[in-house]
mmCIF file with all atom_site columns, C-alpha atoms in Angstrom:
data_model
loop_
_atom_site.group_PDB
_atom_site.id
_atom_site.type_symbol
_atom_site.label_atom_id
_atom_site.label_alt_id
_atom_site.label_comp_id
_atom_site.label_asym_id
_atom_site.label_entity_id
_atom_site.label_seq_id
_atom_site.pdbx_PDB_ins_code
_atom_site.Cartn_x
_atom_site.Cartn_y
_atom_site.Cartn_z
_atom_site.occupancy
_atom_site.B_iso_or_equiv
_atom_site.pdbx_formal_charge
_atom_site.auth_seq_id
_atom_site.auth_comp_id
_atom_site.auth_asym_id
_atom_site.auth_atom_id
_atom_site.pdbx_PDB_model_num
ATOM 1   C CA . ALA A 1 1   ? -25.998 16.075  53.263 1.00 60.00 ? 1   ALA A CA 1
ATOM 2   C CA . SER A 1 2   ? -22.736 14.095  51.753 1.00 69.00 ? 2   SER A CA 1
ATOM 3   C CA . SER A 1 3   ? -20.261 16.639  53.124 1.00 70.00 ? 3   SER A CA 1
ATOM 4   C CA . THR A 1 4   ? -21.307 15.608  56.297 1.00 66.00 ? 4   THR A CA 1
ATOM 5   C CA . ALA A 1 5   ? -21.574 11.693  55.041 1.00 69.00 ? 5   ALA A CA 1
ATOM 6   C CA . GLN A 1 6   ? -18.142 12.068  53.941 1.00 74.00 ? 6   GLN A CA 1
ATOM 7   C CA . ALA A 1 7   ? -17.052 13.488  57.633 1.00 74.00 ? 7   ALA A CA 1
ATOM 8   C CA . ALA A 1 8   ? -18.479 11.216  59.981 1.00 71.00 ? 8   ALA A CA 1
ATOM 9   C CA . PHE A 1 9   ? -16.636 8.581   57.352 1.00 72.00 ? 9   PHE A CA 1
ATOM 10  C CA . CYS A 1 10  ? -13.236 10.173  56.919 1.00 75.00 ? 10  CYS A CA 1
ATOM 11  C CA . TYR A 1 11  ? -13.791 10.719  61.291 1.00 74.00 ? 11  TYR A CA 1
ATOM 12  C CA . GLY A 1 12  ? -14.549 6.321   61.625 1.00 73.00 ? 12  GLY A CA 1
ATOM 13  C CA . MET A 1 13  ? -11.297 5.483   59.605 1.00 75.00 ? 13  MET A CA 1
ATOM 14  C CA . ALA A 1 14  ? -8.875  8.290   61.591 1.00 77.00 ? 14  ALA A CA 1
ATOM 15  C CA . ARG A 1 15  ? -10.259 6.851   65.304 1.00 72.00 ? 15  ARG A CA 1
ATOM 16  C CA . GLU A 1 16  ? -10.064 3.360   63.692 1.00 72.00 ? 16  GLU A CA 1
ATOM 17  C CA . ALA A 1 17  ? -6.512  4.133   62.131 1.00 74.00 ? 17  ALA A CA 1
ATOM 18  C CA . LEU A 1 18  ? -5.846  5.809   66.167 1.00 71.00 ? 18  LEU A CA 1
ATOM 19  C CA . THR A 1 19  ? -6.196  3.202   67.895 1.00 71.00 ? 19  THR A CA 1
ATOM 20  C CA . ARG A 1 20  ? -4.620  -0.028  65.582 1.00 70.00 ? 20  ARG A CA 1
ATOM 21  C CA . TRP A 1 21  ? -1.491  2.502   65.881 1.00 68.00 ? 21  TRP A CA 1
ATOM 22  C CA . PRO A 1 22  ? 1.423   1.051   68.669 1.00 67.00 ? 22  PRO A CA 1
ATOM 23  C CA . GLY A 1 23  ? 2.474   3.297   71.050 1.00 65.00 ? 23  GLY A CA 1
ATOM 24  C CA . ASP A 1 24  ? 0.838   5.433   73.552 1.00 55.00 ? 24  ASP A CA 1
ATOM 25  C CA . SER A 1 25  ? -2.352  6.507   71.947 1.00 58.00 ? 25  SER A CA 1
ATOM 26  C CA . ALA A 1 26  ? -5.079  6.150   73.911 1.00 62.00 ? 26  ALA A CA 1
ATOM 27  C CA . LEU A 1 27  ? -8.631  7.399   72.812 1.00 60.00 ? 27  LEU A CA 1
ATOM 28  C CA . PRO A 1 28  ? -11.099 8.229   74.489 1.00 62.00 ? 28  PRO A CA 1
ATOM 29  C CA . ALA A 1 29  ? -13.943 5.727   74.504 1.00 64.00 ? 29  ALA A CA 1
ATOM 30  C CA . GLN A 1 30  ? -16.653 6.555   72.657 1.00 63.00 ? 30  GLN A CA 1
ATOM 31  C CA . ALA A 1 31  ? -20.195 4.498   72.557 1.00 65.00 ? 31  ALA A CA 1
ATOM 32  C CA . PRO A 1 32  ? -21.407 2.641   69.873 1.00 72.00 ? 32  PRO A CA 1
ATOM 33  C CA . LEU A 1 33  ? -23.819 4.094   66.859 1.00 73.00 ? 33  LEU A CA 1
ATOM 34  C CA . ALA A 1 34  ? -26.240 2.059   67.850 1.00 75.00 ? 34  ALA A CA 1
ATOM 35  C CA . LEU A 1 35  ? -27.092 3.924   70.920 1.00 76.00 ? 35  LEU A CA 1
ATOM 36  C CA . TRP A 1 36  ? -26.748 7.280   69.848 1.00 78.00 ? 36  TRP A CA 1
ATOM 37  C CA . HIS A 1 37  ? -29.432 9.493   69.694 1.00 79.00 ? 37  HIS A CA 1
ATOM 38  C CA . ALA A 1 38  ? -30.704 13.447  69.035 1.00 83.00 ? 38  ALA A CA 1
ATOM 39  C CA . PRO A 1 39  ? -31.407 15.114  71.942 1.00 85.00 ? 39  PRO A CA 1
ATOM 40  C CA . ASP A 1 40  ? -35.088 15.176  72.091 1.00 84.00 ? 40  ASP A CA 1
ATOM 41  C CA . SER A 1 41  ? -34.914 18.524  71.997 1.00 88.00 ? 41  SER A CA 1
ATOM 42  C CA . TRP A 1 42  ? -33.861 19.007  68.654 1.00 89.00 ? 42  TRP A CA 1
ATOM 43  C CA . VAL A 1 43  ? -37.228 18.147  66.855 1.00 90.00 ? 43  VAL A CA 1
ATOM 44  C CA . TRP A 1 44  ? -38.091 21.133  67.024 1.00 93.00 ? 44  TRP A CA 1
ATOM 45  C CA . GLY A 1 45  ? -35.567 22.654  64.792 1.00 92.00 ? 45  GLY A CA 1
ATOM 46  C CA . LEU A 1 46  ? -37.291 20.255  62.236 1.00 91.00 ? 46  LEU A CA 1
ATOM 47  C CA . ILE A 1 47  ? -40.823 21.643  62.771 1.00 93.00 ? 47  ILE A CA 1
ATOM 48  C CA . THR A 1 48  ? -39.369 25.218  62.479 1.00 94.00 ? 48  THR A CA 1
ATOM 49  C CA . ALA A 1 49  ? -37.880 24.380  58.951 1.00 93.00 ? 49  ALA A CA 1
ATOM 50  C CA . LEU A 1 50  ? -41.363 22.692  57.492 1.00 92.00 ? 50  LEU A CA 1
ATOM 51  C CA . ALA A 1 51  ? -43.525 25.512  59.195 1.00 95.00 ? 51  ALA A CA 1
ATOM 52  C CA . CYS A 1 52  ? -41.466 28.405  57.464 1.00 94.00 ? 52  CYS A CA 1
ATOM 53  C CA . PHE A 1 53  ? -42.831 26.446  54.311 1.00 92.00 ? 53  PHE A CA 1
ATOM 54  C CA . ALA A 1 54  ? -46.796 28.196  55.155 1.00 92.00 ? 54  ALA A CA 1
ATOM 55  C CA . VAL A 1 55  ? -45.108 31.234  55.462 1.00 92.00 ? 55  VAL A CA 1
ATOM 56  C CA . PRO A 1 56  ? -45.142 33.057  51.478 1.00 93.00 ? 56  PRO A CA 1
ATOM 57  C CA . ASN A 1 57  ? -41.913 35.168  51.998 1.00 94.00 ? 57  ASN A CA 1
ATOM 58  C CA . ASP A 1 58  ? -39.695 33.682  49.724 1.00 94.00 ? 58  ASP A CA 1
ATOM 59  C CA . LEU A 1 59  ? -36.582 34.103  51.949 1.00 94.00 ? 59  LEU A CA 1
ATOM 60  C CA . VAL A 1 60  ? -37.907 32.591  54.487 1.00 94.00 ? 60  VAL A CA 1
ATOM 61  C CA . LYS A 1 61  ? -39.295 29.139  52.743 1.00 94.00 ? 61  LYS A CA 1
ATOM 62  C CA . ILE A 1 62  ? -35.280 29.623  51.820 1.00 94.00 ? 62  ILE A CA 1
ATOM 63  C CA . ALA A 1 63  ? -34.179 29.332  55.275 1.00 93.00 ? 63  ALA A CA 1
ATOM 64  C CA . GLY A 1 64  ? -36.875 26.938  55.677 1.00 93.00 ? 64  GLY A CA 1
ATOM 65  C CA . TRP A 1 65  ? -34.790 24.383  53.170 1.00 94.00 ? 65  TRP A CA 1
ATOM 66  C CA . ASN A 1 66  ? -31.025 25.192  54.734 1.00 93.00 ? 66  ASN A CA 1
ATOM 67  C CA . LEU A 1 67  ? -32.676 24.306  57.971 1.00 93.00 ? 67  LEU A CA 1
ATOM 68  C CA . ALA A 1 68  ? -35.114 20.863  56.660 1.00 92.00 ? 68  ALA A CA 1
ATOM 69  C CA . ILE A 1 69  ? -31.816 19.871  54.970 1.00 90.00 ? 69  ILE A CA 1
ATOM 70  C CA . LEU A 1 70  ? -29.953 20.260  58.600 1.00 89.00 ? 70  LEU A CA 1
ATOM 71  C CA . PHE A 1 71  ? -32.210 18.415  60.660 1.00 91.00 ? 71  PHE A CA 1
ATOM 72  C CA . VAL A 1 72  ? -33.331 16.142  58.161 1.00 89.00 ? 72  VAL A CA 1
ATOM 73  C CA . THR A 1 73  ? -29.711 15.192  58.240 1.00 86.00 ? 73  THR A CA 1
ATOM 74  C CA . LEU A 1 74  ? -29.449 14.495  62.170 1.00 87.00 ? 74  LEU A CA 1
ATOM 75  C CA . TYR A 1 75  ? -32.507 12.544  62.023 1.00 88.00 ? 75  TYR A CA 1
ATOM 76  C CA . LEU A 1 76  ? -31.062 10.624  58.860 1.00 87.00 ? 76  LEU A CA 1
ATOM 77  C CA . ALA A 1 77  ? -27.893 9.663   61.599 1.00 84.00 ? 77  ALA A CA 1
ATOM 78  C CA . GLN A 1 78  ? -30.301 9.253   63.577 1.00 87.00 ? 78  GLN A CA 1
ATOM 79  C CA . GLY A 1 79  ? -32.144 6.298   61.709 1.00 87.00 ? 79  GLY A CA 1
ATOM 80  C CA . ILE A 1 80  ? -28.879 5.152   60.812 1.00 85.00 ? 80  ILE A CA 1
ATOM 81  C CA . ALA A 1 81  ? -28.303 4.626   64.483 1.00 86.00 ? 81  ALA A CA 1
ATOM 82  C CA . LEU A 1 82  ? -31.784 3.029   65.328 1.00 87.00 ? 82  LEU A CA 1
ATOM 83  C CA . LEU A 1 83  ? -30.871 0.444   61.797 1.00 86.00 ? 83  LEU A CA 1
ATOM 84  C CA . ASP A 1 84  ? -27.455 -0.596  63.233 1.00 84.00 ? 84  ASP A CA 1
ATOM 85  C CA . TYR A 1 85  ? -28.756 -1.383  66.775 1.00 87.00 ? 85  TYR A CA 1
ATOM 86  C CA . TYR A 1 86  ? -30.821 -3.782  65.033 1.00 88.00 ? 86  TYR A CA 1
ATOM 87  C CA . LEU A 1 87  ? -28.738 -5.467  62.786 1.00 87.00 ? 87  LEU A CA 1
ATOM 88  C CA . GLY A 1 88  ? -25.944 -5.707  65.590 1.00 85.00 ? 88  GLY A CA 1
ATOM 89  C CA . LYS A 1 89  ? -28.902 -7.384  67.649 1.00 86.00 ? 89  LYS A CA 1
ATOM 90  C CA . ALA A 1 90  ? -29.447 -9.576  64.440 1.00 89.00 ? 90  ALA A CA 1
ATOM 91  C CA . ARG A 1 91  ? -25.641 -10.088 65.384 1.00 90.00 ? 91  ARG A CA 1
ATOM 92  C CA . ILE A 1 92  ? -25.050 -9.518  61.618 1.00 86.00 ? 92  ILE A CA 1
ATOM 93  C CA . ARG A 1 93  ? -21.376 -9.120  60.707 1.00 87.00 ? 93  ARG A CA 1
ATOM 94  C CA . PRO A 1 94  ? -19.378 -5.415  60.916 1.00 81.00 ? 94  PRO A CA 1
ATOM 95  C CA . ALA A 1 95  ? -18.443 -5.339  57.222 1.00 84.00 ? 95  ALA A CA 1
ATOM 96  C CA . LEU A 1 96  ? -22.015 -6.644  56.523 1.00 88.00 ? 96  LEU A CA 1
ATOM 97  C CA . ARG A 1 97  ? -23.794 -4.232  58.053 1.00 84.00 ? 97  ARG A CA 1
ATOM 98  C CA . PHE A 1 98  ? -21.551 -1.986  55.992 1.00 82.00 ? 98  PHE A CA 1
ATOM 99  C CA . LEU A 1 99  ? -23.121 -3.200  52.919 1.00 86.00 ? 99  LEU A CA 1
ATOM 100 C CA . ILE A 1 100 ? -26.437 -2.919  54.178 1.00 86.00 ? 100 ILE A CA 1
ATOM 101 C CA . HIS A 1 101 ? -25.974 0.713   55.416 1.00 82.00 ? 101 HIS A CA 1
ATOM 102 C CA . SER A 1 102 ? -24.419 1.344   51.868 1.00 81.00 ? 102 SER A CA 1
ATOM 103 C CA . LEU A 1 103 ? -27.704 -0.209  50.044 1.00 84.00 ? 103 LEU A CA 1
ATOM 104 C CA . ILE A 1 104 ? -30.177 1.779   52.255 1.00 82.00 ? 104 ILE A CA 1
ATOM 105 C CA . LEU A 1 105 ? -28.426 4.925   51.979 1.00 78.00 ? 105 LEU A CA 1
ATOM 106 C CA . VAL A 1 106 ? -28.405 5.427   47.893 1.00 81.00 ? 106 VAL A CA 1
ATOM 107 C CA . MET A 1 107 ? -31.927 3.460   47.392 1.00 82.00 ? 107 MET A CA 1
ATOM 108 C CA . PRO A 1 108 ? -35.253 5.859   47.623 1.00 83.00 ? 108 PRO A CA 1
ATOM 109 C CA . SER A 1 109 ? -35.527 3.831   51.237 1.00 79.00 ? 109 SER A CA 1
ATOM 110 C CA . VAL A 1 110 ? -34.021 6.732   52.707 1.00 82.00 ? 110 VAL A CA 1
ATOM 111 C CA . VAL A 1 111 ? -36.696 8.348   53.200 1.00 86.00 ? 111 VAL A CA 1
ATOM 112 C CA . PHE A 1 112 ? -38.125 5.381   55.755 1.00 88.00 ? 112 PHE A CA 1
ATOM 113 C CA . VAL A 1 113 ? -34.559 5.783   57.634 1.00 85.00 ? 113 VAL A CA 1
ATOM 114 C CA . ILE A 1 114 ? -35.727 9.451   58.277 1.00 86.00 ? 114 ILE A CA 1
ATOM 115 C CA . ALA A 1 115 ? -38.781 8.585   58.748 1.00 88.00 ? 115 ALA A CA 1
ATOM 116 C CA . PHE A 1 116 ? -37.940 6.241   61.775 1.00 87.00 ? 116 PHE A CA 1
ATOM 117 C CA . GLY A 1 117 ? -35.302 8.324   62.987 1.00 86.00 ? 117 GLY A CA 1
ATOM 118 C CA . ILE A 1 118 ? -37.973 11.667  63.452 1.00 88.00 ? 118 ILE A CA 1
ATOM 119 C CA . VAL A 1 119 ? -40.495 8.130   65.338 1.00 88.00 ? 119 VAL A CA 1
ATOM 120 C CA . ASP A 1 120 ? -37.622 7.129   67.152 1.00 85.00 ? 120 ASP A CA 1
ATOM 121 C CA . ILE A 1 121 ? -37.645 10.458  68.919 1.00 82.00 ? 121 ILE A CA 1
ATOM 122 C CA . TRP A 1 122 ? -41.255 9.586   70.442 1.00 84.00 ? 122 TRP A CA 1
ATOM 123 C CA . ALA A 1 123 ? -41.033 6.112   69.959 1.00 84.00 ? 123 ALA A CA 1
ATOM 124 C CA . ASP A 1 124 ? -37.679 5.023   72.124 1.00 79.00 ? 124 ASP A CA 1
ATOM 125 C CA . PHE A 1 125 ? -37.317 1.405   69.786 1.00 80.00 ? 125 PHE A CA 1
ATOM 126 C CA . ARG A 1 126 ? -34.262 0.930   71.221 1.00 79.00 ? 126 ARG A CA 1
ATOM 127 C CA . LYS A 1 127 ? -35.085 2.407   75.327 1.00 78.00 ? 127 LYS A CA 1
ATOM 128 C CA . VAL A 1 128 ? -31.401 3.975   74.840 1.00 70.00 ? 128 VAL A CA 1
ATOM 129 C CA . ARG A 1 129 ? -33.470 6.861   76.909 1.00 67.00 ? 129 ARG A CA 1
ATOM 130 C CA . ASP A 1 130 ? -34.625 4.905   79.624 1.00 62.00 ? 130 ASP A CA 1
ATOM 131 C CA . HIS A 1 131 ? -30.823 4.310   80.090 1.00 54.00 ? 131 HIS A CA 1
ATOM 132 C CA . GLU A 1 132 ? -29.955 7.671   80.516 1.00 55.00 ? 132 GLU A CA 1
ATOM 133 C CA . HIS A 1 133 ? -32.665 8.873   83.160 1.00 47.00 ? 133 HIS A CA 1
ATOM 134 C CA . LYS A 1 134 ? -31.413 5.693   85.317 1.00 47.00 ? 134 LYS A CA 1
ATOM 135 C CA . THR A 1 135 ? -28.066 6.696   85.750 1.00 45.00 ? 135 THR A CA 1
#
C-alpha cells in the first residue's frame, strides 16, 4: 500500500513537472482525481478476498490477505477521490486539501475513507457513473 501511494505521489510530481517544463511536451488531458472511480465489477475481488477468510486452509487465507490488501488500497484511492470531490466542492485550496488528505491518511480515520470508497460503489455519492452512461 505504501509503495502504491509512493508511486502515485511520484507520478503526480512528474506530471506536474512535465506540464511546467518549457517546450513542446504536451501531455494528454487527465480527468481530475475527484471524478475517478474503480470499475464497479471489481468489488467482486474484495468479496472474494473476504470469502477466503472463511476457508479453513492457511494458504487460502494468505491469498485472501494479499487480495484484501490490494482491493483495500484500491478502495482507499476511491475514498480519497470522494473526499477530494467534496473538498473541491467546498472550494478548499489545493495546499490545504493536501494537508487534510495527509492528516486523514495517517490517522485511524483512514478506515472510514476506505468504507466510503466501498459504499460509493452503490451510493454513487458524486454521480460520476451517471455521466459515463449518458455520454
